[in-house]
Backbone as numpy.savetxt, mean C-alpha at the origin, in Angstrom:
# Nx Ny Nz CAx CAy CAz Cx Cy Cz
9.23 -19.75 -0.41 9.93 -18.49 -0.19 8.72 -17.45 -0.18
8.60 -16.60 0.81 7.47 -15.66 0.70 8.02 -14.23 -0.10
7.20 -13.67 -0.95 7.43 -12.57 -1.77 6.39 -11.54 -1.77
6.41 -10.46 -1.60 5.59 -9.41 -1.67 6.18 -8.45 -2.80
5.60 -8.32 -4.01 6.11 -7.34 -4.99 5.20 -6.29 -5.42
5.61 -5.22 -4.93 4.93 -3.89 -5.16 5.15 -3.32 -6.53
4.21 -2.76 -7.40 4.47 -1.92 -8.43 3.49 -0.92 -8.57
3.69 0.13 -9.66 2.72 1.01 -9.82 3.27 2.18 -9.45
4.22 2.39 -8.77 4.62 3.76 -8.55 5.13 4.50 -9.45
5.63 5.82 -9.05 6.18 6.74 -10.35 6.10 8.08 -10.07
6.38 8.89 -11.04 6.07 10.45 -10.91 4.70 10.89 -11.17
4.10 11.62 -10.41 2.95 12.36 -10.78 2.85 13.75 -10.60
1.99 14.44 -11.09 1.72 15.88 -10.73 0.66 16.11 -9.62
0.77 16.96 -8.67 -0.17 17.04 -7.64 -1.60 17.24 -8.26
-2.35 16.51 -7.65 -3.92 16.29 -8.08 -3.92 14.99 -8.82
-3.08 14.41 -9.08 -3.12 13.07 -10.00 -3.46 12.02 -9.25
-3.42 10.97 -9.87 -3.73 9.59 -9.28 -2.54 8.47 -9.83
-2.56 7.53 -8.89 -1.61 6.34 -8.98 -2.45 5.00 -8.42
-2.21 4.11 -9.06 -2.83 2.85 -8.30 -1.41 1.72 -8.23
-1.34 1.60 -6.72 -0.21 0.56 -6.48 -0.88 -0.76 -6.21
-0.13 -1.71 -6.50 -0.29 -3.04 -6.30 0.70 -4.02 -5.75
0.05 -4.88 -5.01 1.32 -5.88 -4.37 0.89 -7.19 -4.57
1.57 -7.79 -5.31 1.40 -9.42 -5.20 1.87 -10.33 -4.51
1.60 -11.22 -3.77 2.04 -11.98 -2.62 2.08 -13.40 -3.11
3.13 -13.97 -2.79 3.29 -15.65 -2.99 3.94 -16.19 -1.88
3.79 -17.63 -1.92 4.29 -18.39 -0.79 3.89 -18.11 0.52
2.68 -17.64 0.68 1.85 -17.51 1.72 0.49 -17.81 1.56
-0.38 -18.06 2.56 -1.73 -18.28 2.61 -2.60 -16.78 2.74
-2.48 -16.14 1.52 -2.88 -14.91 1.43 -4.25 -14.49 1.93
-5.08 -15.50 1.90 -6.62 -15.17 2.37 -6.59 -14.90 4.01
-5.66 -15.38 4.68 -5.97 -15.30 6.17 -4.83 -14.13 6.60
-4.29 -13.32 5.76 -3.37 -12.48 5.92 -4.23 -10.93 6.11
-3.96 -9.97 7.15 -4.20 -8.64 7.06 -3.18 -7.97 6.14
-3.70 -7.08 5.57 -2.60 -6.41 4.41 -2.72 -5.06 4.74
-1.68 -4.34 4.54 -1.39 -2.87 4.78 -0.44 -2.22 3.75
-0.68 -0.96 3.70 0.22 -0.04 3.12 0.88 0.59 3.94
2.16 0.91 4.04 2.89 1.95 4.77 3.77 2.74 3.86
4.21 3.86 4.13 5.05 4.70 3.62 6.12 5.31 4.48
7.29 5.45 3.78 8.48 6.21 4.32 8.95 7.34 3.64
8.78 8.60 4.12 9.36 9.57 3.65 10.91 9.77 4.00
11.54 10.68 2.91 13.33 10.83 3.68 13.13 11.47 4.87
14.06 11.14 5.83 14.11 11.55 7.23 12.67 11.28 8.08
12.04 10.54 7.69 11.11 10.37 8.35 10.58 9.00 8.82
9.71 8.46 9.78 9.66 7.28 10.42 8.57 6.57 9.34
8.71 5.28 9.40 7.61 4.72 8.50 6.32 4.61 9.11
5.44 5.41 8.26 3.94 5.23 9.00 2.89 4.34 7.96
1.84 3.93 8.87 0.79 3.28 8.31 -0.08 4.09 7.43
-0.38 3.48 6.16 -0.99 4.47 5.17 -2.58 3.80 5.18
-2.89 2.46 5.24 -4.16 1.62 5.17 -3.99 0.42 5.37
-4.92 -0.25 5.78 -4.86 -1.77 6.23 -6.38 -2.23 5.78
-6.32 -3.57 5.69 -7.45 -4.41 5.21 -7.43 -5.60 5.76
-8.70 -6.06 6.40 -8.62 -7.37 7.05 -8.69 -8.48 5.87
-8.49 -9.55 6.39 -8.12 -10.71 5.46 -9.62 -10.96 4.64
-10.79 -10.69 5.06 -11.94 -10.80 4.06 -12.06 -9.62 3.35
-11.63 -8.58 3.57 -11.70 -7.26 3.02 -13.03 -6.46 3.68
-13.52 -7.09 4.76 -14.76 -6.52 5.42 -14.55 -5.06 6.03
-13.26 -4.84 6.61 -12.95 -3.86 7.41 -11.57 -3.08 6.95
-11.59 -1.73 6.67 -10.30 -0.97 6.34 -10.17 0.21 7.32
-8.88 0.42 7.30 -8.60 1.60 8.11 -7.52 2.50 7.32
-7.64 3.88 7.65 -6.78 4.82 7.01 -5.99 5.84 8.03
-5.12 6.23 7.66 -4.35 7.29 8.14 -4.99 8.61 7.96
-5.06 9.47 8.94 -6.11 10.74 8.87 -6.00 11.61 7.38
-4.20 11.41 7.13 -4.00 12.25 6.20 -4.34 11.75 4.70
-4.82 10.55 4.70 -5.05 10.17 3.20 -6.76 9.74 3.41
-7.34 10.00 4.41 -9.00 9.61 4.22 -9.64 10.54 3.31
-10.46 9.69 2.42 -11.17 10.34 1.32 -10.20 10.42 0.14
-9.11 10.05 0.21 -8.36 10.32 -1.26 -7.75 8.97 -1.62
-7.62 8.21 -0.44 -7.00 6.84 -0.72 -7.93 5.46 -0.51
-7.91 4.49 -1.38 -8.56 3.39 -0.88 -7.90 2.05 -1.12
-7.92 1.22 -0.01 -7.41 0.15 -0.34 -8.67 -1.14 -0.39
-7.95 -2.03 -1.17 -8.94 -3.18 -1.75 -7.84 -4.42 -2.10
-8.62 -5.40 -2.08 -7.91 -6.73 -2.31 -8.69 -7.69 -3.27
-8.03 -8.54 -3.83 -8.39 -9.49 -4.58 -7.84 -11.17 -4.12
-8.65 -11.69 -3.08 -7.91 -12.59 -2.63 -7.69 -13.87 -3.98
-8.51 -13.79 -4.80 -8.23 -14.85 -5.82 -7.03 -14.56 -6.68
-6.64 -13.26 -6.60 -5.17 -12.99 -7.39 -4.06 -12.77 -6.37
-4.39 -13.00 -5.06 -3.35 -12.53 -4.12 -2.76 -11.29 -4.30
-3.60 -10.16 -4.27 -3.42 -9.07 -4.60 -3.97 -8.01 -3.64
-3.38 -7.17 -3.29 -3.65 -5.78 -2.52 -3.40 -4.61 -3.32
-4.47 -3.81 -3.49 -4.07 -2.36 -3.98 -4.16 -1.28 -3.17
-3.88 -0.29 -3.59 -3.90 0.98 -3.10 -4.13 2.10 -4.28
-5.42 2.63 -4.22 -5.91 3.53 -5.33 -5.50 4.98 -4.53
-4.71 5.75 -5.08 -4.36 7.05 -4.51 -4.83 8.13 -5.62
-5.76 9.05 -5.03 -6.42 10.10 -5.93 -5.94 11.45 -5.25
-6.04 12.47 -5.84 -5.74 13.73 -5.61 -4.42 14.01 -4.41
-3.25 13.52 -5.25 -2.14 13.29 -4.60 -1.69 14.81 -4.35
-0.63 14.61 -3.23 -0.09 16.21 -2.72 1.34 15.78 -2.74
2.12 16.62 -2.82 3.37 16.56 -2.64 3.86 15.80 -1.35
3.05 16.13 -0.28 3.25 15.45 1.00 3.33 13.73 1.00
2.48 13.31 -0.08 2.40 11.93 -0.22 3.86 11.31 -0.79
4.60 11.93 -1.25 5.98 11.66 -1.82 6.56 10.84 -0.57
6.77 9.50 -1.15 7.46 8.67 -0.07 7.76 7.25 -0.76
8.38 6.13 -0.18 8.44 4.92 -0.88 7.45 4.25 0.07
6.44 3.61 -0.87 5.37 2.73 -0.18 5.80 1.18 -0.01
5.35 0.67 1.11 5.68 -0.72 1.39 4.14 -1.49 1.44
4.37 -2.52 0.75 3.28 -3.66 1.10 3.51 -4.39 2.54
2.57 -4.82 3.36 3.00 -5.32 4.37 1.87 -6.72 4.55
2.14 -7.71 5.11 1.39 -8.77 5.36 1.52 -9.23 6.80
0.52 -9.14 7.45 0.35 -9.91 9.10 -0.45 -11.16 9.30
-0.13 -11.90 10.01 -0.83 -13.17 10.39 -0.05 -13.65 11.49
0.31 -14.99 11.19 1.26 -15.68 12.04 2.84 -15.16 11.98
3.06 -14.40 10.92 4.49 -14.05 10.55 4.17 -12.46 9.91
5.19 -11.73 9.91 5.22 -10.29 9.37 5.94 -10.16 7.94
5.50 -9.86 6.92 6.32 -9.75 5.59 6.19 -8.14 5.30
7.36 -8.09 4.57 7.34 -6.81 3.86 7.78 -6.81 2.44
7.12 -5.87 1.61 7.69 -5.72 0.09 8.87 -4.95 0.15
9.63 -4.77 -0.97 10.80 -4.11 -1.26 10.41 -2.40 -1.47
9.44 -2.24 -1.61 9.00 -0.76 -1.81 8.81 -0.20 -3.31
8.00 0.72 -3.23 7.92 1.26 -4.67 7.76 2.77 -4.46
8.51 3.59 -5.36 8.66 5.19 -5.05 7.60 5.57 -5.68
6.90 6.52 -4.81 5.69 7.48 -5.50 6.58 9.08 -5.15
6.54 9.76 -6.34 6.85 10.94 -5.96 5.56 11.94 -6.77
5.35 12.92 -6.14 4.33 13.82 -6.36 5.07 15.39 -6.36
5.12 15.87 -7.92 5.83 16.88 -7.90 5.37 17.44 -9.44
5.37 18.85 -9.44 4.98 19.55 -10.60 6.34 19.79 -11.55
């Protein structure tokens, strides 16, 4: 059974930082492209950042470039999202995504940026 378990969300003040983690199990993690998506209330789910299976290439939404960093540790079956200089508009549920022969989603973790 494939599981993607996110953690690290919470409440943070504007300008603060959070680090999200997603631990994968039940799949050949090293072959999967991994990504973080987010969905704010009343909005569609959007891609935040992606990373190839080897970690060689990454891509980011324009809105987070220079503030967020995606990384992975294939030995730990884990993908991370370091989020700095957080803004109120970053408030959303953040989802981990794995894609190769199949597509899998985590259950999401809430990130709230508010003073």
